[in-house]
Amino acid sequence: MQVKPDNGGGFRTRRLRRPVADPSEGAEAMPDEEGHPTRSEMDLLTVLNALSDPLRYEVIQTFLTLPEGTERTCLSFGFPVSKSTLSHHFRILRESGLVQQVNRGNSRKAHLRREDLEARFPGLLELLADNPPAPPAGSDPGPDATAPAPSRAARPGRATGR
């Protein structure tokens, strides 16, 4: 973004356009103005890094359960974090190529880039769908974890007295 003084004494901002690579020159394409990489620019390490955060992983898991093309706002997920934190997480998802964000009036909606992800990383979305996120730390892990651990004396082969 470029800041220039306007005639009224204040400042105005002007978004600079990124140069578009000319494919005839053998140059690689560049992300669009919003930071969405093209399919060929998607990098596995960047995608895996984006998925390493539990909140971002849950966003992608949620999109996988919804019909293809479903758009949602950041706030619609109901995460207990600030708006700026949500914006940060969605920027990471957008810049990795996992989601596409579109301005809709005064909000921004996101959808999963299923077709691009399946073409670039075949099987990744299926793998993610088959591996739900781990429960948050401190939550109830389920009925199997509530069973008491056997005492040391109850283990076979141990003497019970000293």
Coordinates of C-alpha atoms in Angstrom, one line a residue:
M1 CA 0.0 0.0 0.0
Q2 CA 1.3 3.5 -0.8
V3 CA 0.4 6.5 1.3
K4 CA 0.3 9.9 -0.3
P5 CA -0.8 13.3 1.0
D6 CA -4.1 14.4 -0.5
N7 CA -4.9 18.0 -1.3
G8 CA -7.0 18.5 1.9
G9 CA -3.9 18.0 4.2
G10 CA -4.8 14.5 5.2
F11 CA -3.5 11.2 3.8
R12 CA -5.0 8.8 1.4
T13 CA -4.0 5.2 0.7
R14 CA -3.8 3.6 -2.6
R15 CA -3.4 -0.2 -3.0
L16 CA -0.6 -0.9 -5.4
R17 CA -1.2 -3.7 -7.9
R18 CA 1.3 -6.5 -7.9
P19 CA 3.0 -7.1 -11.2
V20 CA 1.5 -10.0 -13.1
A21 CA 4.0 -12.5 -14.5
D22 CA 4.0 -13.0 -18.2
P23 CA 3.9 -16.8 -18.8
S24 CA 5.4 -16.4 -22.2
E25 CA 8.6 -15.2 -20.5
G26 CA 8.9 -18.4 -18.4
A27 CA 8.2 -16.5 -15.2
E28 CA 6.1 -18.0 -12.5
A29 CA 2.6 -16.6 -11.7
M30 CA 2.2 -14.6 -8.5
P31 CA -0.5 -14.6 -5.9
D32 CA -3.4 -12.3 -6.5
E33 CA -3.9 -9.1 -4.6
E34 CA -5.5 -10.9 -1.6
G35 CA -2.6 -13.3 -1.3
H36 CA -4.3 -16.4 -2.8
P37 CA -1.6 -18.6 -4.4
T38 CA -2.3 -20.2 -7.7
R39 CA -2.6 -24.0 -7.8
S40 CA 1.0 -24.4 -9.0
E41 CA 2.2 -22.1 -6.2
M42 CA 0.7 -24.2 -3.4
D43 CA 3.5 -25.7 -1.4
L44 CA 3.0 -28.8 0.8
L45 CA 5.2 -27.5 3.6
T46 CA 3.2 -24.3 3.8
V47 CA -0.1 -26.2 3.7
L48 CA 1.1 -28.6 6.5
N49 CA 2.3 -25.6 8.5
A50 CA -1.1 -24.0 8.2
L51 CA -2.7 -27.2 9.4
S52 CA -0.4 -27.6 12.4
D53 CA -2.5 -25.2 14.4
P54 CA -5.5 -26.8 16.1
L55 CA -7.8 -23.9 15.3
R56 CA -6.9 -23.8 11.6
Y57 CA -7.2 -27.6 11.5
E58 CA -10.7 -27.4 12.9
V59 CA -11.7 -24.8 10.3
I60 CA -10.7 -27.1 7.5
Q61 CA -12.4 -30.1 9.2
T62 CA -15.6 -28.0 9.4
F63 CA -15.4 -27.1 5.7
L64 CA -14.9 -30.8 4.9
T65 CA -18.3 -31.6 6.6
L66 CA -20.1 -28.9 4.6
P67 CA -21.3 -29.1 1.0
E68 CA -18.8 -28.0 -1.6
G69 CA -18.8 -24.3 -2.2
T70 CA -20.2 -23.3 1.2
E71 CA -19.0 -19.9 2.3
R72 CA -18.6 -18.9 5.9
T73 CA -17.3 -15.8 7.8
C74 CA -14.5 -16.1 10.3
L75 CA -16.9 -15.3 13.2
S76 CA -19.4 -18.0 12.2
F77 CA -17.1 -20.6 13.6
G78 CA -17.6 -19.3 17.1
F79 CA -14.0 -19.7 18.3
P80 CA -13.3 -18.0 21.7
V81 CA -10.5 -15.8 20.3
S82 CA -10.4 -12.1 19.3
K83 CA -11.2 -10.9 15.8
S84 CA -7.6 -10.0 15.2
T85 CA -6.5 -13.6 16.1
L86 CA -9.2 -15.0 13.7
S87 CA -8.0 -12.7 10.9
H88 CA -4.5 -13.9 11.5
H89 CA -5.5 -17.6 11.3
F90 CA -7.6 -17.0 8.1
R91 CA -4.7 -15.1 6.6
I92 CA -2.5 -18.1 7.1
L93 CA -5.1 -20.4 5.6
R94 CA -5.6 -18.0 2.7
E95 CA -1.9 -17.6 1.9
S96 CA -1.3 -21.4 2.1
G97 CA -4.0 -21.9 -0.5
L98 CA -6.4 -23.9 1.7
V99 CA -9.2 -21.3 1.6
Q100 CA -10.3 -18.6 -0.9
Q101 CA -11.7 -15.5 0.7
V102 CA -14.1 -13.1 -1.0
N103 CA -15.3 -9.7 0.1
R104 CA -19.0 -9.6 0.6
G105 CA -20.0 -6.1 1.5
N106 CA -18.6 -5.4 5.0
S107 CA -17.5 -8.9 5.6
R108 CA -15.2 -11.5 4.1
K109 CA -16.4 -15.0 3.4
A110 CA -14.2 -18.0 3.0
H111 CA -14.6 -21.4 1.3
L112 CA -12.4 -24.4 1.0
R113 CA -10.4 -24.7 -2.3
R114 CA -11.3 -28.4 -2.7
E115 CA -10.7 -28.7 -6.5
D116 CA -7.3 -27.0 -6.3
L117 CA -6.2 -29.0 -3.2
E118 CA -7.3 -32.3 -4.7
A119 CA -5.5 -31.6 -8.0
R120 CA -2.3 -30.4 -6.3
F121 CA -2.2 -32.8 -3.3
P122 CA -4.3 -35.9 -4.2
G123 CA -5.7 -37.7 -1.2
L124 CA -4.9 -34.8 1.3
L125 CA -8.5 -33.9 1.9
E126 CA -9.6 -37.5 2.3
L127 CA -6.8 -37.9 4.9
L128 CA -7.9 -34.8 6.8
A129 CA -11.5 -36.0 6.7
D130 CA -10.5 -39.4 8.2
N131 CA -8.5 -37.7 11.0
P132 CA -10.6 -35.5 13.2
P133 CA -8.9 -33.0 15.4
A134 CA -7.8 -34.2 18.9
P135 CA -9.9 -32.9 21.8
P136 CA -8.6 -29.7 23.4
A137 CA -6.3 -30.2 26.5
G138 CA -8.3 -30.4 29.7
S139 CA -11.5 -31.6 28.0
D140 CA -13.2 -34.9 28.8
P141 CA -11.2 -37.5 26.8
G142 CA -14.1 -40.1 26.8
P143 CA -15.2 -43.1 28.8
D144 CA -12.1 -45.2 28.3
A145 CA -9.8 -42.6 30.0
T146 CA -12.0 -42.5 33.1
A147 CA -11.2 -46.1 34.2
P148 CA -8.9 -46.1 37.2
A149 CA -5.3 -47.1 36.5
P150 CA -4.4 -50.4 38.2
S151 CA -2.5 -50.0 41.5
R152 CA 1.1 -51.1 41.7
A153 CA 0.2 -53.9 44.1
A154 CA -2.5 -55.3 41.8
R155 CA -0.1 -56.0 39.0
P156 CA 0.9 -59.6 38.5
G157 CA 4.3 -60.6 39.8
R158 CA 4.6 -57.9 42.4
A159 CA 4.8 -58.4 46.1
T160 CA 2.2 -56.6 48.1
G161 CA 4.0 -56.1 51.3
R162 CA 7.3 -54.6 52.3

